[in-house]
Amino acid sequence: DSGVTQTPKHLITATGQRVTLRCSPRSGDLSVYWYQQSLDQGLQFLIQYYNGEERAKGNILERFSAQQFPDLHSELNLSSLELGDSALYFCASSETGTGSSPLHFGNGTRLTVT
Amino acid sequence: GENVEQHPSTLSVQEGDSAVIKCTYSDSASNYFPWYKQELGKGPQLIIDIRSNVGEKKDQRIAVTLNKTAKHFSLHITETQPEDSAVYFCAAIPPSGSARQLTFGSGTQLTVLP
């Protein structure tokens, strides 16, 4: 058990809808990362927060947004959903935001857009 | 930014044999190289990592080697067991710059045949 909690585990929704994915980092970790994993794209970095502040952005679409709250949990908001957004979304946390401290992943949210 | 290539994409070995997965990276400044194991329905789990000031690291049946000159690193699993069956990802991160995020390889599906 990595100590990173993601909810919900599964999400099925229709095109055009909006969903929110939630992540609670490991106790003591200040940095949260969001990754998208689809069959043909591997693990794609979306965005990173450190202690409530956005630290880095990857290939995150404008329809997607995220935030990290004072209690350090994070939410990833996906809007105007398209079929191609169907994927596994992982949250990871690390003690620092330096990138070379180990990342600990949650078990993901499987999003299916119909 | 960093680019990581991983080979092979699939690997089948007999139980008890060794398995080797290889990765190459593009940014010679990269200095941290973790390996993750992803079992079905779970998030990637860190199994071993190596930093650029070390050429080899071992943890029981798992070892990682790094060749900075050739910019490649490898994961070696000895005496494989059925529970080693999973997808393995390598990753690399450069020490500075806006792209200072883990870049993952495309993954290797390892199957250990009983």
CSV table of C-alpha atoms in Angstrom, one decimal:
chain,number,residue,atom,x,y,z
A,1,ASP,CA,0.0,0.0,0.0
A,2,SER,CA,1.6,3.3,-1.2
A,3,GLY,CA,-0.4,5.4,1.2
A,4,VAL,CA,-1.9,7.5,-1.7
A,5,THR,CA,-5.7,7.3,-1.9
A,6,GLN,CA,-7.6,8.0,-5.1
A,7,THR,CA,-11.4,8.2,-5.4
A,8,PRO,CA,-13.4,7.1,-7.2
A,9,LYS,CA,-11.9,3.9,-8.5
A,10,HIS,CA,-14.2,3.9,-11.5
A,11,LEU,CA,-16.1,6.6,-13.3
A,12,ILE,CA,-18.4,6.2,-16.3
A,13,THR,CA,-19.8,9.4,-17.9
A,14,ALA,CA,-21.0,10.8,-21.2
A,15,THR,CA,-19.3,13.0,-23.6
A,16,GLY,CA,-19.6,16.7,-22.8
A,17,GLN,CA,-19.8,16.1,-19.1
A,18,ARG,CA,-17.5,17.2,-16.3
A,19,VAL,CA,-15.9,15.0,-13.6
A,20,THR,CA,-13.7,15.5,-10.5
A,21,LEU,CA,-11.0,13.1,-9.4
A,22,ARG,CA,-9.7,13.2,-5.9
A,23,CYS,CA,-6.3,12.4,-4.4
A,24,SER,CA,-5.0,12.2,-0.9
A,25,PRO,CA,-1.2,12.1,-0.7
A,26,ARG,CA,0.9,10.0,1.7
A,27,SER,CA,1.2,11.5,5.1
A,28,GLY,CA,4.0,14.0,5.1
A,29,ASP,CA,4.2,14.4,1.3
A,30,LEU,CA,3.9,17.9,0.1
A,31,SER,CA,3.9,17.4,-3.6
A,32,VAL,CA,1.2,15.9,-5.8
A,33,TYR,CA,1.5,14.8,-9.4
A,34,TRP,CA,-1.2,13.8,-11.9
A,35,TYR,CA,-0.5,11.3,-14.7
A,36,GLN,CA,-2.7,10.0,-17.5
A,37,GLN,CA,-2.2,6.4,-18.7
A,38,SER,CA,-3.9,5.2,-21.9
A,39,LEU,CA,-3.1,2.0,-23.8
A,40,ASP,CA,-1.0,3.6,-26.5
A,41,GLN,CA,0.4,6.6,-24.6
A,42,GLY,CA,2.1,5.1,-21.5
A,43,LEU,CA,2.3,7.4,-18.5
A,44,GLN,CA,1.9,11.0,-19.5
A,45,PHE,CA,2.6,13.7,-16.9
A,46,LEU,CA,-0.2,16.3,-16.6
A,47,ILE,CA,0.6,18.6,-13.7
A,48,GLN,CA,2.4,18.9,-10.4
A,49,TYR,CA,1.6,20.9,-7.2
A,50,TYR,CA,3.8,21.6,-4.3
A,51,ASN,CA,2.3,22.7,-1.0
A,52,GLY,CA,-0.7,24.3,-2.7
A,53,GLU,CA,1.2,25.9,-5.6
A,54,GLU,CA,1.4,24.8,-9.1
A,55,ARG,CA,5.0,23.7,-9.7
A,56,ALA,CA,5.0,22.2,-13.3
A,57,LYS,CA,2.8,21.6,-16.2
A,58,GLY,CA,3.0,18.8,-18.7
A,59,ASN,CA,0.7,17.8,-21.5
A,60,ILE,CA,-2.5,18.9,-19.8
A,61,LEU,CA,-5.4,20.0,-22.0
A,62,GLU,CA,-7.1,23.4,-21.4
A,63,ARG,CA,-10.3,21.5,-20.6
A,64,PHE,CA,-8.5,20.0,-17.6
A,65,SER,CA,-7.6,21.8,-14.4
A,66,ALA,CA,-6.3,20.9,-11.0
A,67,GLN,CA,-5.7,22.3,-7.6
A,68,GLN,CA,-4.1,21.4,-4.3
A,69,PHE,CA,-5.9,22.4,-1.1
A,70,PRO,CA,-4.5,23.5,2.3
A,71,ASP,CA,-4.9,20.0,3.7
A,72,LEU,CA,-2.7,18.9,0.7
A,73,HIS,CA,-5.3,16.8,-1.0
A,74,SER,CA,-5.7,17.5,-4.7
A,75,GLU,CA,-8.5,17.4,-7.3
A,76,LEU,CA,-8.3,17.0,-11.0
A,77,ASN,CA,-11.2,18.4,-12.9
A,78,LEU,CA,-11.9,17.2,-16.4
A,79,SER,CA,-14.6,19.1,-18.4
A,80,SER,CA,-16.2,18.8,-21.9
A,81,LEU,CA,-15.2,15.2,-21.9
A,82,GLU,CA,-14.4,13.4,-25.1
A,83,LEU,CA,-14.2,9.8,-25.9
A,84,GLY,CA,-10.4,10.1,-26.1
A,85,ASP,CA,-10.3,11.2,-22.5
A,86,SER,CA,-11.0,7.6,-21.4
A,87,ALA,CA,-8.0,6.5,-19.5
A,88,LEU,CA,-6.5,5.7,-16.2
A,89,TYR,CA,-5.7,8.7,-14.1
A,90,PHE,CA,-3.0,8.3,-11.5
A,91,CYS,CA,-2.1,10.6,-8.7
A,92,ALA,CA,1.4,10.3,-7.1
A,93,SER,CA,3.0,12.1,-4.2
A,94,SER,CA,6.5,12.8,-3.0
A,95,GLU,CA,8.0,14.3,0.1
A,96,THR,CA,9.6,17.2,-1.8
A,97,GLY,CA,8.9,18.7,-5.2
A,98,THR,CA,12.4,18.3,-6.5
A,99,GLY,CA,11.5,15.4,-8.8
A,100,SER,CA,14.3,13.1,-7.7
A,101,SER,CA,12.5,12.2,-4.5
A,102,PRO,CA,10.6,8.9,-5.0
A,103,LEU,CA,7.1,9.1,-6.4
A,104,HIS,CA,4.4,7.0,-4.7
A,105,PHE,CA,1.4,6.2,-6.9
A,106,GLY,CA,-2.2,5.6,-6.0
A,107,ASN,CA,-4.2,2.9,-7.7
A,108,GLY,CA,-5.8,5.2,-10.1
A,109,THR,CA,-9.2,6.2,-11.3
A,110,ARG,CA,-10.5,4.5,-14.4
A,111,LEU,CA,-12.5,7.0,-16.5
A,112,THR,CA,-14.7,5.7,-19.2
A,113,VAL,CA,-16.4,8.3,-21.5
A,114,THR,CA,-19.3,6.9,-23.5
B,1,GLY,CA,13.1,17.6,-22.9
B,2,GLU,CA,14.1,14.1,-21.8
B,3,ASN,CA,13.2,11.1,-24.0
B,4,VAL,CA,13.3,7.6,-22.7
B,5,GLU,CA,13.1,4.5,-24.9
B,6,GLN,CA,12.4,1.1,-23.3
B,7,HIS,CA,12.9,-2.4,-24.8
B,8,PRO,CA,11.5,-4.9,-25.2
B,9,SER,CA,7.8,-4.1,-25.0
B,10,THR,CA,7.0,-7.7,-24.1
B,11,LEU,CA,9.2,-10.4,-22.5
B,12,SER,CA,8.3,-14.0,-21.6
B,13,VAL,CA,10.7,-16.1,-19.5
B,14,GLN,CA,10.5,-19.4,-17.8
B,15,GLU,CA,10.3,-19.4,-14.0
B,16,GLY,CA,13.7,-19.4,-12.5
B,17,ASP,CA,15.3,-17.7,-15.5
B,18,SER,CA,16.6,-14.1,-15.6
B,19,ALA,CA,14.9,-11.2,-17.2
B,20,VAL,CA,16.6,-8.0,-18.5
B,21,ILE,CA,14.9,-4.8,-19.5
B,22,LYS,CA,16.8,-2.0,-21.1
B,23,CYS,CA,16.3,1.7,-21.3
B,24,THR,CA,18.1,4.6,-23.1
B,25,TYR,CA,17.7,8.3,-22.3
B,26,SER,CA,18.5,11.4,-24.3
B,27,ASP,CA,19.5,14.0,-21.7
B,28,SER,CA,23.1,13.4,-20.5
B,29,ALA,CA,22.4,15.6,-17.5
B,30,SER,CA,19.7,13.2,-16.2
B,31,ASN,CA,20.7,12.0,-12.7
B,32,TYR,CA,17.9,9.9,-11.3
B,33,PHE,CA,16.6,6.7,-12.7
B,34,PRO,CA,13.8,4.8,-10.9
B,35,TRP,CA,12.1,1.6,-12.0
B,36,TYR,CA,8.4,0.9,-11.3
B,37,LYS,CA,6.3,-2.3,-11.4
B,38,GLN,CA,2.7,-2.1,-12.2
B,39,GLU,CA,0.4,-5.0,-11.5
B,40,LEU,CA,-3.0,-5.4,-13.0
B,41,GLY,CA,-5.5,-3.0,-11.5
B,42,LYS,CA,-2.9,-1.1,-9.5
B,43,GLY,CA,-0.7,1.9,-9.7
B,44,PRO,CA,3.0,1.8,-10.5
B,45,GLN,CA,5.1,0.9,-7.5
B,46,LEU,CA,8.7,1.9,-7.0
B,47,ILE,CA,10.9,-1.2,-6.9
B,48,ILE,CA,14.4,0.2,-7.2
B,49,ASP,CA,16.2,3.4,-8.2
B,50,ILE,CA,19.7,4.5,-9.0
B,51,ARG,CA,21.4,7.9,-9.1
B,52,SER,CA,24.1,9.0,-11.6
B,53,ASN,CA,26.9,8.7,-9.1
B,54,VAL,CA,26.4,5.0,-8.8
B,55,GLY,CA,27.0,2.3,-11.5
B,56,GLU,CA,25.0,-0.5,-10.0
B,57,LYS,CA,22.6,-1.2,-7.2
B,58,LYS,CA,21.1,-4.4,-6.0
B,59,ASP,CA,18.2,-5.4,-3.8
B,60,GLN,CA,17.7,-9.1,-3.4
B,61,ARG,CA,16.8,-10.5,-6.8
B,62,ILE,CA,16.6,-7.1,-8.5
B,63,ALA,CA,19.5,-5.1,-9.8
B,64,VAL,CA,19.9,-2.0,-11.8
B,65,THR,CA,23.0,-0.9,-13.8
B,66,LEU,CA,23.7,2.5,-15.3
B,67,ASN,CA,26.1,3.4,-18.1
B,68,LYS,CA,26.3,7.1,-18.2
B,69,THR,CA,28.6,7.2,-21.2
B,70,ALA,CA,26.2,5.2,-23.3
B,71,LYS,CA,23.2,6.8,-21.6
B,72,HIS,CA,21.5,3.5,-20.9
B,73,PHE,CA,20.3,1.7,-17.8
B,74,SER,CA,19.0,-1.8,-17.3
B,75,LEU,CA,16.8,-3.8,-14.8
B,76,HIS,CA,17.9,-7.3,-14.1
B,77,ILE,CA,15.6,-9.8,-12.3
B,78,THR,CA,17.1,-13.1,-11.3
B,79,GLU,CA,15.4,-16.3,-10.4
B,80,THR,CA,12.1,-15.0,-11.7
B,81,GLN,CA,8.9,-16.1,-10.1
B,82,PRO,CA,5.2,-15.9,-11.3
B,83,GLU,CA,4.6,-13.0,-9.1
B,84,ASP,CA,7.2,-11.0,-11.0
B,85,SER,CA,4.7,-10.9,-13.9
B,86,ALA,CA,3.7,-7.3,-14.4
B,87,VAL,CA,4.4,-4.2,-16.5
B,88,TYR,CA,7.8,-2.6,-15.7
B,89,PHE,CA,8.5,1.1,-16.4
B,90,CYS,CA,11.8,2.8,-16.4
B,91,ALA,CA,12.1,6.6,-15.9
B,92,ALA,CA,14.6,9.4,-16.0
B,93,ILE,CA,14.8,12.9,-14.8
B,94,PRO,CA,17.2,15.8,-15.6
B,95,PRO,CA,18.6,17.8,-12.7
B,96,SER,CA,17.2,21.2,-13.6
B,97,GLY,CA,15.1,23.1,-16.0
B,98,SER,CA,11.4,23.4,-16.7
B,99,ALA,CA,11.2,19.8,-17.9
B,100,ARG,CA,12.3,18.6,-14.5
B,101,GLN,CA,9.8,15.8,-14.3
B,102,LEU,CA,10.0,12.1,-14.5
B,103,THR,CA,9.8,10.9,-18.1
B,104,PHE,CA,8.7,7.3,-18.3
B,105,GLY,CA,9.6,4.6,-20.9
B,106,SER,CA,6.7,2.9,-22.7
B,107,GLY,CA,6.7,-0.1,-20.4
B,108,THR,CA,7.6,-3.8,-20.7
B,109,GLN,CA,5.0,-6.5,-20.1
B,110,LEU,CA,6.9,-9.3,-18.3
B,111,THR,CA,5.3,-12.7,-18.2
B,112,VAL,CA,6.9,-15.5,-16.1
B,113,LEU,CA,5.8,-18.9,-17.3
B,114,PRO,CA,5.5,-21.6,-14.6
